[in-house]
């Protein structure tokens, strides 16, 4: 106690040392900024700090800690200012010297590159004739760009015209016609970028000799840039004109066909804004692609004279790890895709399968090379291992790209097309003419309708069920921490009791499932057909237990209270069945079944509480009934305030028209994407054979000198073509079979639906296989013709 009291008595004597040190540090900093350096002040400051630190250690650190922090901060500030003041002059002199040097270099370069005259017009005529000489490359680029532009135009035009008769005017970008258009535009744009990049690279590659000659002759870089800009500009503009023509003709033909099929009045001429939208997207993507490809090609040319990089070689000791990694990636992607909560996320399975197969291919090449090195073969066996077109076997990237295209066609696009073709007719998906979500005060309205028109009206108790998140999120929402706000759209579904579920099944004529539900458990009935992806009831954070609120969506709440407002529910079972109708593509208005005891104890009265189903036999009274229901809608407009897709009542005719429109638009979009995939596969194979032309001739000449027969040479070419182009196709069929099998399991496709779906799927696969056989034969003949 005496020591502590002694320390207290010493505090007033040693605190001034720290305070004075801070004051002098500030004074010295100000003097240094004024270019006045006084070393004596520095020694005084350090001495005062030393006394203060010694006191701090001697008396157990009793002195106030804020003073210690201030002292340290003051000393550091003084030190940094002193260092800055000492080196300021040196930095200033070096910067001025470097600035003068750069200015002199710029002036010297300007004088050296100054060209007072003009280039002879003959130079540009020569360049023009040389450009026109590449007829194949020019024709390929113009035709390919025109086809892609025409398809993009056709998609936008058809979507706008279909939207005029569509029931939902303001659907989300990922739903309805908007979702189909967005997915199709993304696929077409990606394929266009791939095609444009490959075609431009081939075009620039053929002009490599011309650029080298111009460089040797001393042509200015600006001239080469102008020539390239004119060439690319003419290609893009010419493709634009031809594409507009193709798109207009294609739209007119499609409109005439669809008018007969759908009995609609689609105009044969698209509106002007469609031209502007499509041209804007085309010019933006094409200009960016041309700039990136040209810049990359120039870097590769100018950097070719530099020191070559070390070739990337995979060591054999990594072979086991690569094989194990491949199987782990494949297993994880299959497991991830097989869960309903992931909503058939095809990107994961594509990355997983492609990455796994790529690792397996690399590991397989290592195993084969090791076997070749360890085995002793005769001359004939060795000759069989020498590739004629070494690039075809050496380029793993080629096979990887082809494999990716095949998987997209066989595992994604064919599933969408087969699902649409195998889906039941629209009439069977809507068992009632009208389905209404009403309140207790609306009971008199429906009783009057039943008595006045003698129609079949049944009433079932219901409650509005809301989930935290009703649709998938993108990376932008995740980057913005969307879960810390109110998430839109919230899922809106129909909650019913187990007894009501059995009554609806009996009314539909299907056998209900045997279920046992407790208080906090639910049973989900997804109302969708085989063409629609399997998805969770609640999309929030990909949770297995959906968070469900009894009542209408909440406009505002704190995310910290989300667990209380939307309690988690245990799912005891799921099924895919149409009991009231297919609404919003199966994303909304699904049936959530509660136990009878729990449903009868619900005290929350938010939103509709009665589910009415109406069947009409006499179509003449339909108009009068709709007038009555429209008055009913005006009374409950608030029910649609959270989402216009949610309506107080749904009409069978309107929903059938919407569904048929979506299916037709989906089939048109998928057909376009399939055509583009086949076009890109043909392009890749043709350009690869063309790239290997010179090398193939040299190797054939060498083998002919050795004495190889022409028939043996044909066998070698066939084997290499099959390895380069056939193996990716076979791998793609195996992978796609797994994807299709898991998709059928997720969508619960069984019985007659499974047979129809499998028949459509096999038919598409057989047709694609025949197309690939033709392309393989063409590539084989071209390879033999080169010799």
XYZ file of C-alpha atoms in Angstrom:
787
model
C 0.000 0.000 0.000
C 2.888 2.285 0.750
C 4.371 1.582 -2.677
C 1.132 2.503 -4.385
C 0.874 5.721 -2.344
C 4.463 6.545 -3.253
C 3.663 6.071 -6.899
C 0.698 8.376 -6.559
C 2.833 11.062 -5.016
C 5.354 10.806 -7.903
C 2.715 11.204 -10.646
C 2.631 15.038 -10.678
C 6.416 15.125 -11.043
C 6.726 12.782 -14.061
C 3.589 13.573 -16.072
C 5.022 16.910 -17.278
C 7.853 14.991 -18.991
C 5.401 13.217 -21.298
C 3.303 16.331 -21.889
C 6.370 18.438 -22.671
C 7.672 15.737 -25.052
C 4.420 15.822 -27.015
C 4.446 19.626 -27.205
C 8.064 19.722 -28.420
C 7.332 16.970 -30.971
C 4.568 19.111 -32.440
C 6.800 22.192 -32.495
C 9.557 20.278 -34.246
C 7.100 18.919 -36.831
C 5.946 22.439 -37.668
C 9.563 23.645 -37.976
C 10.437 20.737 -40.254
C 7.534 21.583 -42.552
C 9.003 25.100 -42.741
C 12.396 23.633 -43.821
C 13.981 24.406 -40.438
C 15.666 21.436 -38.814
C 16.756 21.868 -35.157
C 18.510 18.706 -33.973
C 18.644 19.919 -30.369
C 14.844 19.639 -30.075
C 15.037 16.038 -31.179
C 17.477 15.132 -28.449
C 15.294 16.872 -25.851
C 12.189 14.996 -27.021
C 13.957 11.630 -26.914
C 15.317 12.389 -23.438
C 11.913 13.309 -22.082
C 10.414 10.168 -23.587
C 13.175 8.075 -22.019
C 12.439 9.516 -18.571
C 8.727 8.866 -19.015
C 9.238 5.250 -20.153
C 11.650 4.595 -17.282
C 9.065 5.930 -14.842
C 6.392 3.759 -16.439
C 8.446 0.602 -15.941
C 9.685 1.559 -12.494
C 6.258 2.184 -10.973
C 4.390 -0.700 -12.614
C 2.678 1.278 -15.330
C 0.464 3.305 -12.962
C 0.634 6.444 -15.087
C -2.485 7.105 -17.196
C -2.616 5.064 -20.456
C -4.083 7.855 -22.652
C -0.905 9.815 -22.027
C 1.155 6.843 -23.161
C -0.768 6.574 -26.423
C -0.506 10.302 -27.060
C 3.232 10.204 -26.394
C 3.765 7.358 -28.832
C 1.618 9.052 -31.477
C 3.480 12.339 -31.080
C 6.883 10.681 -31.365
C 5.831 8.724 -34.476
C 4.460 11.874 -36.065
C 7.695 13.730 -35.399
C 9.720 10.855 -36.844
C 7.629 10.577 -40.040
C 7.667 14.331 -40.632
C 11.428 14.444 -40.095
C 12.002 11.618 -42.604
C 9.702 13.289 -45.117
C 11.482 16.636 -44.723
C 14.891 15.024 -45.142
C 13.963 13.124 -48.317
C 11.631 15.701 -49.830
C 14.382 17.524 -51.688
C 15.873 14.274 -53.009
C 12.492 13.055 -54.263
C 11.726 16.410 -55.851
C 15.011 16.506 -57.752
C 14.641 12.924 -59.001
C 11.047 13.553 -60.113
C 11.990 16.710 -62.029
C 14.900 14.886 -63.657
C 12.676 11.968 -64.720
C 10.007 14.347 -66.022
C 12.541 16.188 -68.173
C 13.865 12.889 -69.513
C 10.394 11.637 -70.488
C 9.584 14.944 -72.151
C 12.756 14.730 -74.225
C 11.994 11.156 -75.260
C 8.491 12.121 -76.369
C 9.788 15.019 -78.441
C 12.484 12.839 -80.005
C 9.944 10.114 -80.867
C 7.614 12.719 -82.353
C 10.427 14.041 -84.571
C 11.470 10.534 -85.573
C 7.972 9.390 -86.502
C 6.914 12.634 -88.151
C 5.544 11.980 -91.644
C 4.807 15.195 -93.546
C 3.406 13.582 -96.684
C 0.675 11.096 -97.561
C 0.757 7.405 -98.340
C 0.281 6.467 -101.937
C -3.229 5.345 -102.757
C -1.783 2.221 -104.303
C -0.912 0.990 -100.808
C -4.540 1.036 -99.728
C -5.641 -0.602 -102.981
C -3.147 -3.393 -102.385
C -4.440 -3.834 -98.854
C -8.007 -3.929 -100.141
C -7.233 -6.590 -102.767
C -5.301 -8.596 -100.188
C -8.251 -8.467 -97.806
C -10.706 -9.569 -100.497
C -8.389 -12.467 -101.319
C -9.429 -14.155 -98.047
C -12.839 -15.061 -99.380
C -13.371 -18.041 -97.087
C -12.590 -16.120 -93.914
C -14.694 -13.128 -94.967
C -17.638 -15.280 -96.008
C -17.440 -17.267 -92.778
C -17.459 -14.160 -90.602
C -20.253 -12.419 -92.493
C -22.497 -15.485 -92.597
C -21.839 -16.421 -88.969
C -22.353 -12.915 -87.625
C -25.464 -12.485 -89.726
C -26.991 -15.716 -88.434
C -26.276 -14.789 -84.829
C -27.608 -11.257 -85.266
C -30.708 -12.537 -87.034
C -31.460 -14.952 -84.214
C -31.000 -12.247 -81.613
C -33.375 -10.005 -83.555
C -35.917 -12.799 -83.924
C -35.897 -13.511 -80.173
C -36.547 -9.886 -79.223
C -39.224 -9.442 -81.888
C -41.158 -12.583 -80.974
C -40.955 -11.804 -77.261
C -42.425 -8.334 -77.791
C -45.296 -9.665 -79.887
C -46.015 -12.550 -77.516
C -46.045 -10.118 -74.600
C -49.040 -8.277 -76.093
C -51.325 -11.241 -75.433
C -49.551 -12.429 -72.299
C -51.474 -12.434 -69.026
C -48.653 -11.049 -66.844
C -47.430 -7.644 -68.000
C -44.731 -6.986 -65.406
C -43.170 -10.367 -64.648
C -39.731 -10.523 -63.085
C -36.698 -10.793 -65.405
C -36.287 -14.459 -64.454
C -39.939 -15.475 -64.879
C -42.248 -16.141 -67.793
C -41.324 -14.814 -71.210
C -38.700 -12.550 -69.662
C -36.875 -15.537 -68.181
C -36.945 -17.453 -71.466
C -35.682 -14.411 -73.367
C -32.932 -13.677 -70.848
C -31.603 -17.249 -70.903
C -31.706 -17.394 -74.693
C -29.977 -14.022 -75.114
C -27.211 -15.079 -72.714
C -26.605 -18.313 -74.642
C -26.654 -16.573 -78.038
C -24.324 -13.814 -76.807
C -21.826 -16.285 -75.336
C -21.822 -18.358 -78.524
C -21.458 -15.190 -80.579
C -18.444 -14.076 -78.537
C -16.863 -17.506 -78.994
C -17.535 -17.574 -82.727
C -16.491 -13.969 -83.289
C -13.286 -14.425 -81.295
C -12.337 -17.596 -83.147
C -13.205 -16.162 -86.566
C -11.368 -12.875 -85.951
C -8.328 -14.721 -84.645
C -8.290 -16.883 -87.768
C -8.690 -13.784 -89.947
C -5.850 -11.977 -88.164
C -3.702 -15.109 -88.284
C -3.987 -15.213 -92.064
C -2.856 -11.564 -92.179
C 0.206 -12.150 -90.038
C 2.514 -12.119 -93.067
C 1.092 -8.819 -94.305
C 1.549 -7.178 -90.932
C 5.129 -8.400 -90.739
C 5.892 -6.971 -94.196
C 4.351 -3.615 -93.294
C 6.363 -3.568 -90.076
C 9.618 -4.297 -91.939
C 8.885 -1.621 -94.553
C 8.478 0.937 -91.776
C 4.737 1.508 -91.922
C 3.461 3.636 -89.093
C 1.437 1.932 -86.411
C -1.413 4.361 -87.006
C -1.709 3.162 -90.611
C -1.969 -0.459 -89.541
C -4.555 0.472 -86.938
C -6.600 2.348 -89.544
C -6.439 -0.576 -91.968
C -7.561 -3.030 -89.293
C -10.307 -0.692 -88.096
C -11.635 -0.333 -91.640
C -11.535 -4.099 -92.205
C -13.271 -4.968 -88.948
C -15.734 -2.116 -89.387
C -16.723 -3.272 -92.870
C -17.140 -6.837 -91.623
C -19.344 -5.744 -88.727
C -21.438 -3.346 -90.830
C -21.909 -5.827 -93.678
C -22.891 -8.520 -91.176
C -25.297 -6.032 -89.631
C -27.077 -5.430 -92.926
C -27.312 -9.099 -93.848
C -28.370 -9.946 -90.289
C -31.196 -7.399 -90.368
C -32.412 -8.929 -93.615
C -32.230 -12.479 -92.253
C -33.914 -11.466 -89.004
C -36.732 -9.663 -90.800
C -37.358 -12.570 -93.176
C -37.133 -15.093 -90.337
C -39.546 -13.099 -88.218
C -42.028 -12.840 -91.091
C -41.912 -16.598 -91.706
C -42.226 -17.335 -87.977
C -45.166 -14.940 -87.656
C -47.039 -16.614 -90.519
C -46.452 -20.089 -89.055
C -47.388 -19.062 -85.512
C -50.563 -17.339 -86.687
C -51.735 -20.674 -88.069
C -50.600 -22.717 -85.061
C -51.727 -20.391 -82.250
C -54.585 -18.672 -84.094
C -53.101 -15.296 -83.211
C -52.738 -12.125 -85.217
C -48.996 -11.482 -85.001
C -47.934 -8.646 -87.355
C -45.451 -9.565 -90.072
C -43.236 -6.508 -89.490
C -41.400 -5.906 -86.218
C -41.419 -2.531 -84.527
C -38.561 -0.079 -84.957
C -37.384 -0.249 -81.345
C -36.523 -3.950 -81.796
C -34.051 -2.980 -84.520
C -32.434 -0.385 -82.270
C -32.163 -2.747 -79.275
C -30.691 -5.592 -81.312
C -28.282 -3.362 -83.235
C -27.093 -1.757 -80.003
C -26.367 -5.106 -78.340
C -24.703 -6.438 -81.493
C -22.439 -3.416 -81.967
C -21.435 -3.357 -78.304
C -20.524 -7.043 -78.145
C -18.850 -7.162 -81.572
C -16.708 -4.058 -81.017
C -15.525 -5.233 -77.597
C -14.758 -8.709 -78.958
C -12.864 -7.322 -81.960
C -10.800 -5.013 -79.756
C -9.880 -7.752 -77.261
C -9.016 -10.328 -79.935
C -6.959 -7.874 -81.977
C -5.079 -6.661 -78.904
C -4.329 -10.235 -77.797
C -3.129 -11.183 -81.272
C -0.838 -8.143 -81.488
C 0.678 -8.997 -78.129
C 1.331 -12.541 -79.275
C 3.045 -11.292 -82.461
C 5.209 -8.634 -80.851
C 6.037 -10.876 -77.939
C 7.069 -13.805 -80.129
C 10.592 -12.488 -80.442
C 11.093 -12.381 -76.710
C 12.439 -15.183 -74.627
C 10.108 -18.134 -74.906
C 8.393 -19.270 -71.780
C 9.100 -22.605 -70.246
C 6.717 -25.259 -71.460
C 4.187 -26.388 -68.900
C 4.756 -30.054 -68.159
C 2.826 -32.085 -65.616
C 5.004 -34.389 -63.567
C 4.073 -38.028 -63.097
C 4.106 -37.762 -59.333
C 0.946 -35.649 -59.538
C -0.937 -38.320 -61.495
C -2.547 -39.993 -58.475
C -3.557 -36.654 -57.002
C -5.126 -35.544 -60.283
C -7.193 -38.719 -60.589
C -8.347 -38.433 -56.977
C -9.187 -34.744 -57.453
C -11.169 -35.551 -60.588
C -13.317 -38.126 -58.810
C -13.865 -35.794 -55.847
C -14.955 -32.967 -58.162
C -17.307 -35.265 -60.048
C -18.794 -36.687 -56.841
C -19.356 -33.235 -55.353
C -20.999 -31.872 -58.499
C -23.320 -34.888 -58.726
C -24.244 -34.584 -55.045
C -24.834 -30.828 -55.348
C -26.986 -31.171 -58.454
C -29.098 -33.973 -56.979
C -30.514 -31.712 -54.244
C -33.807 -29.916 -54.863
C -32.637 -26.913 -52.845
C -30.119 -26.147 -55.618
C -32.875 -25.926 -58.269
C -31.021 -27.913 -60.945
C -28.084 -25.519 -60.915
C -26.534 -26.584 -64.198
C -23.513 -24.312 -63.820
C -22.231 -26.345 -60.890
C -22.540 -29.646 -62.670
C -20.990 -28.234 -65.834
C -17.985 -26.925 -63.926
C -17.746 -30.141 -61.932
C -17.990 -32.502 -64.871
C -15.823 -30.414 -67.165
C -13.146 -29.944 -64.516
C -13.241 -33.593 -63.529
C -13.144 -34.876 -67.094
C -10.303 -32.483 -67.931
C -8.264 -33.808 -65.018
C -9.053 -37.378 -66.052
C -7.938 -36.677 -69.625
C -4.659 -35.198 -68.405
C -4.107 -38.107 -66.040
C -4.938 -40.565 -68.815
C -2.409 -38.944 -71.133
C 0.213 -39.259 -68.399
C -0.585 -42.941 -67.939
C -0.368 -43.595 -71.679
C 2.912 -41.713 -72.024
C 4.368 -43.690 -69.136
C 3.217 -46.950 -70.713
C 4.753 -45.932 -74.048
C 8.061 -45.112 -72.401
C 8.250 -48.387 -70.490
C 7.146 -50.665 -73.351
C 9.364 -51.869 -76.198
C 7.537 -51.837 -79.536
C 8.496 -52.782 -83.045
C 8.627 -50.377 -85.968
C 4.984 -50.833 -86.996
C 3.733 -50.212 -83.469
C 5.896 -47.119 -83.132
C 4.608 -45.754 -86.448
C 1.061 -46.223 -85.212
C 1.792 -43.928 -82.289
C 3.259 -41.084 -84.362
C 0.453 -38.572 -84.975
C -0.077 -37.228 -88.469
C -1.850 -34.170 -87.142
C -0.068 -33.751 -83.836
C -2.041 -30.682 -82.891
C -5.266 -32.683 -82.811
C -3.925 -35.043 -80.181
C -1.794 -32.541 -78.336
C -4.468 -29.900 -77.856
C -6.467 -30.786 -74.778
C -8.252 -27.447 -75.050
C -9.777 -28.473 -78.391
C -11.325 -31.610 -76.966
C -12.413 -29.751 -73.866
C -14.273 -27.123 -75.933
C -15.953 -29.790 -78.054
C -16.890 -31.745 -74.938
C -18.416 -28.614 -73.411
C -20.491 -27.920 -76.540
C -21.710 -31.523 -76.658
C -22.719 -31.498 -72.979
C -24.614 -28.224 -73.406
C -26.544 -29.713 -76.319
C -27.130 -33.200 -74.907
C -27.462 -32.461 -71.203
C -29.151 -29.040 -71.147
C -30.829 -28.024 -74.386
C -32.122 -31.498 -75.210
C -33.637 -31.779 -71.709
C -35.489 -28.489 -72.193
C -36.767 -29.549 -75.595
C -37.755 -33.063 -74.480
C -39.522 -31.634 -71.427
C -41.593 -29.313 -73.607
C -42.438 -32.064 -76.091
C -43.333 -34.584 -73.363
C -45.343 -32.145 -71.240
C -49.087 -32.818 -71.020
C -51.538 -30.643 -72.889
C -52.536 -27.333 -71.382
C -56.130 -28.443 -70.772
C -55.064 -31.185 -68.361
C -53.023 -28.782 -66.219
C -56.025 -26.652 -65.243
C -58.812 -28.831 -63.790
C -61.016 -25.827 -62.954
C -62.245 -22.915 -65.026
C -61.596 -20.485 -62.181
C -59.619 -20.729 -58.953
C -60.294 -17.943 -56.430
C -58.557 -16.928 -53.191
C -61.320 -15.189 -51.248
C -62.240 -13.947 -47.793
C -65.123 -14.880 -45.506
C -67.031 -11.742 -46.467
C -67.032 -12.937 -50.102
C -69.111 -15.998 -49.288
C -72.364 -14.365 -50.406
C -70.868 -13.526 -53.811
C -70.014 -17.135 -54.609
C -73.310 -18.443 -53.247
C -75.151 -16.025 -55.522
C -73.064 -17.184 -58.500
C -73.808 -20.805 -57.707
C -77.549 -20.253 -57.416
C -77.878 -17.852 -60.352
C -75.874 -19.768 -62.953
C -76.131 -23.291 -61.482
C -72.409 -23.911 -61.726
C -70.196 -26.242 -59.709
C -68.469 -24.238 -56.949
C -66.582 -25.866 -54.109
C -65.056 -24.094 -51.111
C -62.059 -25.188 -49.069
C -60.473 -23.471 -46.057
C -57.012 -22.067 -46.740
C -54.459 -19.612 -45.455
C -51.827 -17.535 -47.181
C -48.344 -18.973 -46.664
C -45.297 -16.766 -47.250
C -41.647 -17.777 -47.535
C -38.637 -15.528 -47.010
C -37.470 -15.687 -50.621
C -39.546 -16.694 -53.629
C -36.950 -16.760 -56.388
C -33.250 -17.347 -56.933
C -30.724 -14.576 -56.353
C -27.824 -13.581 -58.550
C -24.265 -12.630 -57.643
C -25.162 -8.918 -57.493
C -27.655 -9.524 -54.685
C -25.171 -11.687 -52.823
C -22.457 -9.053 -53.159
C -24.861 -6.454 -51.752
C -25.663 -8.621 -48.702
C -29.286 -8.994 -49.731
C -30.087 -11.076 -46.633
C -29.696 -7.970 -44.427
C -32.777 -6.383 -46.020
C -36.326 -7.389 -46.849
C -35.974 -9.889 -49.699
C -38.186 -9.564 -52.767
C -40.007 -11.368 -54.156
C -41.307 -13.311 -51.193
C -42.829 -16.665 -52.024
C -46.641 -16.763 -51.783
C -48.298 -20.166 -51.552
C -51.542 -21.759 -50.407
C -51.707 -23.412 -47.001
C -54.320 -26.147 -46.577
C -55.130 -28.885 -44.105
C -54.529 -32.577 -44.630
C -58.272 -33.156 -45.050
C -58.460 -30.512 -47.777
C -55.506 -32.141 -49.521
C -57.346 -35.460 -49.621
C -60.528 -33.796 -50.895
C -58.620 -32.081 -53.718
C -56.975 -35.383 -54.663
C -60.383 -37.076 -54.710
C -61.805 -34.275 -56.856
C -58.894 -34.607 -59.302
C -59.132 -38.401 -59.325
C -55.649 -39.162 -57.986
C -54.641 -41.256 -55.001
C -53.398 -39.134 -52.076
C -50.121 -39.988 -50.401
C -50.068 -41.504 -46.934
C -48.633 -38.742 -44.789
C -48.298 -38.127 -41.067
C -47.775 -34.484 -40.124
C -47.039 -33.083 -36.684
C -47.321 -29.500 -35.454
C -44.207 -27.904 -37.018
C -44.099 -30.185 -40.043
C -45.385 -29.606 -43.561
C -46.011 -31.572 -46.740
C -45.393 -29.781 -50.057
C -47.270 -30.284 -53.320
C -45.384 -28.672 -56.223
C -47.843 -27.780 -58.979
C -45.730 -28.014 -62.135
C -45.251 -30.258 -65.156
C -42.214 -32.198 -66.433
C -40.888 -29.277 -68.477
C -40.204 -27.113 -65.414
C -37.156 -27.318 -63.202
C -37.371 -28.743 -59.714
C -36.922 -26.012 -57.132
C -37.293 -25.475 -53.379
C -40.261 -23.852 -51.716
C -38.021 -21.306 -49.991
C -34.878 -20.084 -51.776
C -33.395 -18.330 -48.763
C -29.748 -19.309 -48.163
C -30.326 -22.743 -49.778
C -31.670 -24.147 -46.509
C -33.149 -27.625 -46.225
C -35.826 -26.423 -43.785
C -37.949 -23.676 -45.382
C -38.821 -20.635 -43.304
C -42.558 -20.080 -43.543
C -44.841 -17.387 -42.204
C -48.586 -17.797 -41.872
C -50.018 -14.669 -43.456
C -49.294 -12.085 -46.136
C -45.766 -10.902 -47.063
C -44.176 -8.299 -44.810
C -43.190 -4.986 -46.346
C -40.627 -4.165 -43.663
C -38.898 -6.014 -40.860
C -35.486 -6.279 -39.233
C -33.376 -9.124 -40.547
C -32.425 -9.944 -36.955
C -36.072 -10.919 -36.328
C -36.362 -13.074 -39.443
C -36.103 -16.373 -37.569
C -39.052 -15.399 -35.369
C -41.215 -13.929 -38.119
C -40.512 -16.819 -40.505
C -40.026 -19.924 -38.335
C -38.361 -22.960 -39.887
C -40.539 -25.943 -40.785
C -39.597 -29.574 -41.222
C -40.595 -31.085 -44.572
C -41.934 -34.625 -44.128
C -42.562 -35.228 -47.822
C -42.923 -33.743 -51.305
C -44.713 -34.592 -54.507
C -45.363 -33.090 -57.930
C -49.060 -32.989 -58.670
C -51.526 -30.553 -60.247
C -54.482 -30.195 -57.863
C -55.706 -26.632 -58.456
C -53.657 -25.507 -61.463
C -50.215 -24.575 -62.728
C -49.594 -20.946 -61.809
C -46.441 -18.830 -62.329
C -44.500 -21.759 -63.749
C -44.737 -23.631 -60.463
C -42.795 -20.920 -58.649
C -45.805 -19.584 -56.708
C -49.172 -20.840 -55.480
C -47.905 -24.300 -54.522
C -49.801 -26.214 -51.842
C -48.387 -26.428 -48.305
C -50.202 -29.087 -46.280
C -50.496 -28.816 -42.473
C -51.971 -31.274 -40.023
C -55.682 -30.856 -39.336
C -55.082 -30.129 -35.663
C -52.503 -27.418 -36.343
C -54.505 -25.855 -39.196
C -57.660 -25.566 -37.082
C -55.704 -23.835 -34.307
C -54.357 -21.062 -36.551
C -55.355 -17.650 -35.225
C -53.594 -15.424 -37.770
C -56.128 -13.856 -40.119
C -54.071 -12.275 -42.913
C -54.951 -12.614 -46.537
C -57.487 -14.935 -48.161
C -59.007 -17.672 -46.044
C -61.196 -19.553 -48.560
C -60.204 -21.411 -51.722
C -63.008 -21.585 -54.305
C -62.883 -23.827 -57.382
C -65.370 -23.182 -60.184
C -66.332 -25.443 -63.093
C -68.456 -24.139 -65.956
C -70.168 -26.339 -68.510
C -71.952 -23.629 -70.489
C -69.408 -21.319 -72.118
C -72.086 -18.705 -72.836
C -72.189 -17.563 -69.222
C -68.401 -17.236 -68.971
C -68.403 -13.544 -69.835
C -70.995 -12.703 -67.177
C -69.122 -14.645 -64.520
C -65.865 -12.903 -65.400
C -67.573 -9.536 -64.974
C -68.604 -10.566 -61.459
C -65.094 -11.829 -60.702
C -63.545 -8.597 -61.975
C -65.589 -6.739 -59.383
C -64.254 -9.223 -56.847
C -60.686 -8.380 -57.960
C -61.246 -4.658 -57.402
C -62.213 -5.354 -53.798
C -58.965 -7.227 -53.152
C -56.381 -5.359 -55.210
C -54.113 -5.244 -52.174
C -53.479 -8.987 -52.525
C -51.595 -8.218 -55.756
C -49.638 -5.292 -54.338
C -46.641 -7.447 -53.389
C -46.478 -9.089 -56.815
C -48.656 -8.634 -59.897
C -48.172 -12.322 -60.629
C -50.361 -13.131 -57.608
C -54.027 -12.604 -58.494
C -57.253 -12.939 -56.458
C -58.510 -15.368 -59.107
C -57.021 -17.289 -62.040
C -58.795 -17.996 -65.302
C -58.198 -21.263 -67.125
C -58.337 -19.671 -70.575
C -55.844 -16.944 -69.680
C -53.388 -19.320 -68.031
C -53.652 -21.812 -70.896
C -52.875 -19.050 -73.376
C -49.895 -17.926 -71.280
C -48.553 -21.464 -70.963
C -48.891 -22.232 -74.678
C -47.134 -18.952 -75.494
C -44.289 -19.774 -73.112
C -43.884 -23.248 -74.587
C -43.788 -22.031 -78.178
C -41.299 -19.296 -77.333
C -39.196 -21.773 -75.339
C -39.096 -24.237 -78.236
C -38.108 -21.528 -80.717
C -35.327 -20.303 -78.422
C -34.008 -23.832 -77.784
C -34.046 -24.663 -81.503
C -31.961 -21.557 -82.187
C -29.506 -22.471 -79.458
C -29.221 -26.029 -80.791
C -28.510 -24.762 -84.277
C -25.813 -22.436 -82.950
C -24.183 -25.272 -80.993
C -24.003 -27.436 -84.122
C -22.686 -24.467 -86.092
C -19.934 -23.792 -83.531
C -18.928 -27.477 -83.400
C -18.648 -27.530 -87.188
C -16.613 -24.322 -87.085
C -14.183 -25.644 -84.464
C -13.590 -28.889 -86.325
C -13.137 -27.192 -89.706
C -10.763 -24.530 -88.426
C -8.672 -27.048 -86.522
C -8.212 -29.173 -89.630
C -7.338 -26.019 -91.562
C -4.768 -24.963 -88.953
C -3.021 -28.344 -89.190
C -2.886 -28.296 -93.003
C 0.788 -27.416 -93.445
C 1.932 -29.737 -90.688
C -0.087 -32.621 -92.134
C 1.522 -32.185 -95.549
C 5.013 -32.258 -94.092
C 4.310 -35.383 -92.049
C 2.687 -37.142 -94.996
C 5.717 -36.360 -97.150
C 7.994 -37.733 -94.450
C 5.964 -40.921 -94.055
C 5.830 -41.423 -97.827
C 9.629 -41.281 -97.912
C 9.748 -43.945 -95.208
C 7.475 -46.146 -97.309
C 4.073 -46.094 -95.606
C 1.145 -47.239 -97.744
C -1.732 -44.934 -98.520
C -4.281 -47.291 -96.922
C -2.293 -47.319 -93.694
C -2.156 -43.552 -93.840
C -5.964 -43.455 -94.150
C -6.297 -45.628 -91.063
C -4.007 -43.287 -89.138
C -6.066 -40.262 -90.171
C -9.325 -41.968 -89.172
C -7.898 -42.965 -85.807
C -6.693 -39.446 -85.079
C -9.960 -37.841 -86.184
C -11.866 -40.249 -83.952
C -9.608 -39.514 -80.984
C -9.801 -35.765 -81.492
C -13.492 -35.399 -82.365
C -15.144 -38.703 -81.432
C -13.904 -39.168 -77.881
C -15.367 -35.863 -76.594
C -18.713 -36.883 -78.102
C -18.707 -40.271 -76.345
C -17.706 -38.687 -73.023
C -20.469 -36.120 -73.470
C -23.079 -38.847 -73.987
C -22.001 -40.559 -70.757
C -22.077 -37.314 -68.776
C -25.391 -36.248 -70.290
C -26.949 -39.611 -69.428
C -26.075 -38.986 -65.773
C -27.486 -35.444 -65.943
C -30.729 -36.619 -67.552
C -31.115 -39.408 -64.988
C -30.708 -37.017 -62.059
C -33.081 -34.542 -63.712
C -35.786 -37.201 -64.010
C -35.303 -38.073 -60.350
C -35.494 -34.434 -59.243
C -38.612 -33.718 -61.294
C -40.200 -37.001 -60.175
C -40.876 -38.105 -63.746
C -42.440 -41.572 -63.649
C -44.826 -43.804 -65.561
C -46.240 -42.554 -68.834
C -44.505 -39.194 -68.484
C -41.145 -40.953 -68.189
C -41.760 -42.999 -71.333
C -42.734 -39.920 -73.314
C -39.806 -37.933 -71.967
C -37.327 -40.750 -72.662
C -38.676 -41.186 -76.196
C -38.221 -37.488 -77.010
C -34.783 -37.465 -75.395
C -33.547 -40.511 -77.310
C -34.882 -39.104 -80.577
C -32.969 -35.850 -80.097
C -29.795 -37.718 -79.129
C -29.971 -40.009 -82.174
C -30.463 -37.051 -84.506
C -27.492 -35.243 -82.959
C -25.356 -38.389 -83.248
C -26.136 -38.655 -86.960
C -25.205 -34.998 -87.463
C -21.890 -35.557 -85.681
C -21.174 -38.633 -87.818
C -21.612 -36.509 -90.927
C -19.279 -33.848 -89.508
C -16.676 -36.510 -88.660
C -16.792 -37.871 -92.204
C -16.424 -34.365 -93.615
C -13.418 -33.679 -91.369
C -11.888 -37.003 -92.384
C -12.287 -36.278 -96.100
C -10.850 -32.790 -95.694
C -7.826 -34.175 -93.861
C -7.213 -36.717 -96.624
C -7.805 -34.138 -99.358
C -5.112 -31.870 -97.924
C -2.457 -34.401 -98.863
